[in-house]
């Protein structure tokens, strides 16, 4: 991956917070590392994603990408104790080049895979994040990596 200087967007704090705009083998990307307990910085992740996607897809797809990214990042920070690394990439999709495909991956350092709750308690305020990803993403999954796992989703620029 070739690192590019972080671009200044309309949101104060994003470049200074350690986000890095990168050019990956797949296309334009964004990379961000959050430490444990930095839930207040989820808004910075959303702002950086908005900047990356400002000319990508339909507005409703950008909003959906932002929602699903927030859910995965929040899950990683709430349910693990060692932070997370977020990467959002535009370009190829699974199985070959797909113009306009977005892939967001949230890596953490806990090998335990998340559980998809198909019946979230109606009165509870949590437990729906992965269900939203499962229901709304074009593709999603979990893969193991050296010391943890990566939960990812993909969206096409236009709804299918």
mmCIF file of C-alpha atoms in Angstrom:
data_model
loop_
_atom_site.group_PDB
_atom_site.id
_atom_site.type_symbol
_atom_site.label_atom_id
_atom_site.label_comp_id
_atom_site.label_asym_id
_atom_site.label_seq_id
_atom_site.Cartn_x
_atom_site.Cartn_y
_atom_site.Cartn_z
ATOM 1 C CA UNK A 1 0.000 0.000 0.000
ATOM 2 C CA UNK A 2 1.202 3.448 -0.862
ATOM 3 C CA UNK A 3 0.522 6.009 1.853
ATOM 4 C CA UNK A 4 -0.799 9.413 0.845
ATOM 5 C CA UNK A 5 -0.987 12.473 3.074
ATOM 6 C CA UNK A 6 -4.322 12.694 4.844
ATOM 7 C CA UNK A 7 -6.646 15.112 3.077
ATOM 8 C CA UNK A 8 -8.376 17.808 4.991
ATOM 9 C CA UNK A 9 -12.086 17.415 4.756
ATOM 10 C CA UNK A 10 -14.929 19.421 6.139
ATOM 11 C CA UNK A 11 -14.542 17.829 9.560
ATOM 12 C CA UNK A 12 -12.058 19.213 12.006
ATOM 13 C CA UNK A 13 -9.879 16.702 13.772
ATOM 14 C CA UNK A 14 -9.889 13.839 11.248
ATOM 15 C CA UNK A 15 -6.356 14.202 9.854
ATOM 16 C CA UNK A 16 -4.951 15.209 13.219
ATOM 17 C CA UNK A 17 -6.546 12.146 14.840
ATOM 18 C CA UNK A 18 -4.218 9.788 13.003
ATOM 19 C CA UNK A 19 -6.293 8.825 9.974
ATOM 20 C CA UNK A 20 -4.272 8.016 6.938
ATOM 21 C CA UNK A 21 -5.549 8.260 3.389
ATOM 22 C CA UNK A 22 -3.879 5.492 1.441
ATOM 23 C CA UNK A 23 -3.801 4.122 -2.061
ATOM 24 C CA UNK A 24 -4.091 0.348 -1.854
ATOM 25 C CA UNK A 25 -3.862 -2.295 -4.546
ATOM 26 C CA UNK A 26 -7.657 -2.067 -4.721
ATOM 27 C CA UNK A 27 -8.029 1.711 -4.936
ATOM 28 C CA UNK A 28 -8.517 4.750 -2.658
ATOM 29 C CA UNK A 29 -8.688 3.799 0.991
ATOM 30 C CA UNK A 30 -8.805 5.067 4.540
ATOM 31 C CA UNK A 31 -7.021 3.539 7.518
ATOM 32 C CA UNK A 32 -7.601 4.349 11.180
ATOM 33 C CA UNK A 33 -6.480 2.811 14.463
ATOM 34 C CA UNK A 34 -8.561 3.318 17.624
ATOM 35 C CA UNK A 35 -7.506 2.421 21.127
ATOM 36 C CA UNK A 36 -9.712 0.699 23.673
ATOM 37 C CA UNK A 37 -12.313 3.015 25.160
ATOM 38 C CA UNK A 38 -12.260 5.582 22.337
ATOM 39 C CA UNK A 39 -15.987 5.368 21.592
ATOM 40 C CA UNK A 40 -16.172 9.147 21.291
ATOM 41 C CA UNK A 41 -13.930 8.879 18.199
ATOM 42 C CA UNK A 42 -16.434 6.773 16.219
ATOM 43 C CA UNK A 43 -17.753 10.104 14.890
ATOM 44 C CA UNK A 44 -14.269 10.809 13.458
ATOM 45 C CA UNK A 45 -14.342 7.470 11.654
ATOM 46 C CA UNK A 46 -17.723 8.377 10.134
ATOM 47 C CA UNK A 47 -16.383 11.781 9.062
ATOM 48 C CA UNK A 48 -13.347 10.220 7.403
ATOM 49 C CA UNK A 49 -15.545 7.712 5.609
ATOM 50 C CA UNK A 50 -17.818 10.533 4.407
ATOM 51 C CA UNK A 51 -14.776 12.263 2.930
ATOM 52 C CA UNK A 52 -13.615 9.071 1.200
ATOM 53 C CA UNK A 53 -17.099 8.447 -0.212
ATOM 54 C CA UNK A 54 -18.094 12.011 -1.095
ATOM 55 C CA UNK A 55 -18.246 11.167 -4.841
ATOM 56 C CA UNK A 56 -19.057 7.473 -4.478
ATOM 57 C CA UNK A 57 -22.470 5.957 -5.041
ATOM 58 C CA UNK A 58 -25.938 7.147 -4.294
ATOM 59 C CA UNK A 59 -26.477 9.240 -1.148
ATOM 60 C CA UNK A 60 -28.474 6.434 0.460
ATOM 61 C CA UNK A 61 -25.528 4.036 -0.098
ATOM 62 C CA UNK A 62 -23.123 6.502 1.538
ATOM 63 C CA UNK A 63 -25.464 6.771 4.529
ATOM 64 C CA UNK A 64 -25.716 2.990 4.725
ATOM 65 C CA UNK A 65 -21.926 2.627 4.592
ATOM 66 C CA UNK A 66 -21.622 5.107 7.434
ATOM 67 C CA UNK A 67 -24.217 3.291 9.556
ATOM 68 C CA UNK A 68 -22.681 -0.160 9.051
ATOM 69 C CA UNK A 69 -19.168 1.128 9.700
ATOM 70 C CA UNK A 70 -20.328 2.756 12.944
ATOM 71 C CA UNK A 71 -21.887 -0.521 14.052
ATOM 72 C CA UNK A 72 -18.755 -2.595 13.395
ATOM 73 C CA UNK A 73 -16.395 -0.066 14.982
ATOM 74 C CA UNK A 74 -18.609 0.312 18.046
ATOM 75 C CA UNK A 75 -18.885 -3.475 18.418
ATOM 76 C CA UNK A 76 -15.112 -3.851 18.272
ATOM 77 C CA UNK A 77 -14.550 -1.174 20.900
ATOM 78 C CA UNK A 78 -17.326 -2.356 23.235
ATOM 79 C CA UNK A 79 -16.744 -6.115 23.036
ATOM 80 C CA UNK A 80 -12.940 -6.253 22.978
ATOM 81 C CA UNK A 81 -10.342 -4.666 25.201
ATOM 82 C CA UNK A 82 -7.457 -3.899 22.855
ATOM 83 C CA UNK A 83 -8.756 -1.415 20.288
ATOM 84 C CA UNK A 84 -9.412 -1.859 16.579
ATOM 85 C CA UNK A 85 -8.037 -1.055 13.141
ATOM 86 C CA UNK A 86 -10.501 0.177 10.504
ATOM 87 C CA UNK A 87 -9.808 0.070 6.770
ATOM 88 C CA UNK A 88 -12.239 1.291 4.117
ATOM 89 C CA UNK A 89 -11.265 0.604 0.501
ATOM 90 C CA UNK A 90 -12.842 1.478 -2.829
ATOM 91 C CA UNK A 91 -12.174 -0.673 -5.862
ATOM 92 C CA UNK A 92 -12.247 -4.374 -6.571
ATOM 93 C CA UNK A 93 -14.858 -6.580 -5.040
ATOM 94 C CA UNK A 94 -14.715 -10.203 -4.110
ATOM 95 C CA UNK A 95 -14.006 -12.305 -7.205
ATOM 96 C CA UNK A 96 -12.461 -9.624 -9.407
ATOM 97 C CA UNK A 97 -12.591 -5.963 -10.320
ATOM 98 C CA UNK A 98 -15.905 -4.306 -9.513
ATOM 99 C CA UNK A 99 -15.901 -0.583 -10.081
ATOM 100 C CA UNK A 100 -17.312 1.346 -7.186
ATOM 101 C CA UNK A 101 -17.309 -1.482 -4.632
ATOM 102 C CA UNK A 102 -16.633 -0.434 -1.028
ATOM 103 C CA UNK A 103 -15.087 -2.814 1.486
ATOM 104 C CA UNK A 104 -14.883 -1.907 5.150
ATOM 105 C CA UNK A 105 -12.911 -4.127 7.480
ATOM 106 C CA UNK A 106 -12.648 -3.757 11.252
ATOM 107 C CA UNK A 107 -9.851 -5.794 12.795
ATOM 108 C CA UNK A 108 -9.545 -6.409 16.500
ATOM 109 C CA UNK A 109 -7.237 -8.480 18.643
ATOM 110 C CA UNK A 110 -9.673 -10.979 20.156
ATOM 111 C CA UNK A 111 -10.024 -14.306 18.328
ATOM 112 C CA UNK A 112 -13.593 -14.963 19.556
ATOM 113 C CA UNK A 113 -16.002 -14.547 16.634
ATOM 114 C CA UNK A 114 -19.109 -12.385 17.120
ATOM 115 C CA UNK A 115 -22.514 -13.991 17.470
ATOM 116 C CA UNK A 116 -25.283 -12.972 15.095
ATOM 117 C CA UNK A 117 -28.430 -12.500 17.168
ATOM 118 C CA UNK A 118 -31.422 -13.135 14.976
ATOM 119 C CA UNK A 119 -33.904 -12.035 17.653
ATOM 120 C CA UNK A 120 -32.670 -8.936 19.449
ATOM 121 C CA UNK A 121 -34.607 -8.117 22.575
ATOM 122 C CA UNK A 122 -37.178 -5.440 21.756
ATOM 123 C CA UNK A 123 -36.478 -3.493 24.918
ATOM 124 C CA UNK A 124 -32.685 -3.766 24.764
ATOM 125 C CA UNK A 125 -30.498 -0.986 23.449
ATOM 126 C CA UNK A 126 -27.830 -3.262 22.022
ATOM 127 C CA UNK A 127 -27.469 -6.479 20.075
ATOM 128 C CA UNK A 128 -28.638 -5.257 16.681
ATOM 129 C CA UNK A 129 -25.386 -4.097 15.042
ATOM 130 C CA UNK A 130 -24.335 -7.349 13.419
ATOM 131 C CA UNK A 131 -27.939 -8.064 12.453
ATOM 132 C CA UNK A 132 -27.989 -4.731 10.593
ATOM 133 C CA UNK A 133 -24.775 -5.642 8.785
ATOM 134 C CA UNK A 134 -26.159 -9.094 7.937
ATOM 135 C CA UNK A 135 -29.410 -7.631 6.626
ATOM 136 C CA UNK A 136 -28.189 -4.529 4.771
ATOM 137 C CA UNK A 137 -24.707 -5.272 3.390
ATOM 138 C CA UNK A 138 -24.255 -6.785 -0.076
ATOM 139 C CA UNK A 139 -21.707 -9.189 1.435
ATOM 140 C CA UNK A 140 -20.155 -9.595 4.880
ATOM 141 C CA UNK A 141 -18.170 -12.034 6.939
ATOM 142 C CA UNK A 142 -15.627 -12.738 9.630
ATOM 143 C CA UNK A 143 -12.118 -14.026 9.093
ATOM 144 C CA UNK A 144 -9.399 -14.959 11.521
ATOM 145 C CA UNK A 145 -6.055 -13.201 11.419
ATOM 146 C CA UNK A 146 -2.895 -13.737 13.450
ATOM 147 C CA UNK A 147 -4.008 -12.441 16.829
ATOM 148 C CA UNK A 148 -7.688 -11.748 16.347
ATOM 149 C CA UNK A 149 -10.331 -11.410 13.692
ATOM 150 C CA UNK A 150 -11.612 -9.070 11.018
ATOM 151 C CA UNK A 151 -15.305 -8.383 10.522
ATOM 152 C CA UNK A 152 -15.969 -6.936 7.073
ATOM 153 C CA UNK A 153 -18.752 -5.858 4.756
ATOM 154 C CA UNK A 154 -19.011 -4.813 1.124
ATOM 155 C CA UNK A 155 -21.439 -2.494 -0.652
ATOM 156 C CA UNK A 156 -21.860 -1.682 -4.308
ATOM 157 C CA UNK A 157 -22.222 1.989 -5.205
ATOM 158 C CA UNK A 158 -25.788 1.359 -6.356
ATOM 159 C CA UNK A 159 -28.343 -0.725 -4.539
ATOM 160 C CA UNK A 160 -28.962 -4.118 -6.076
#
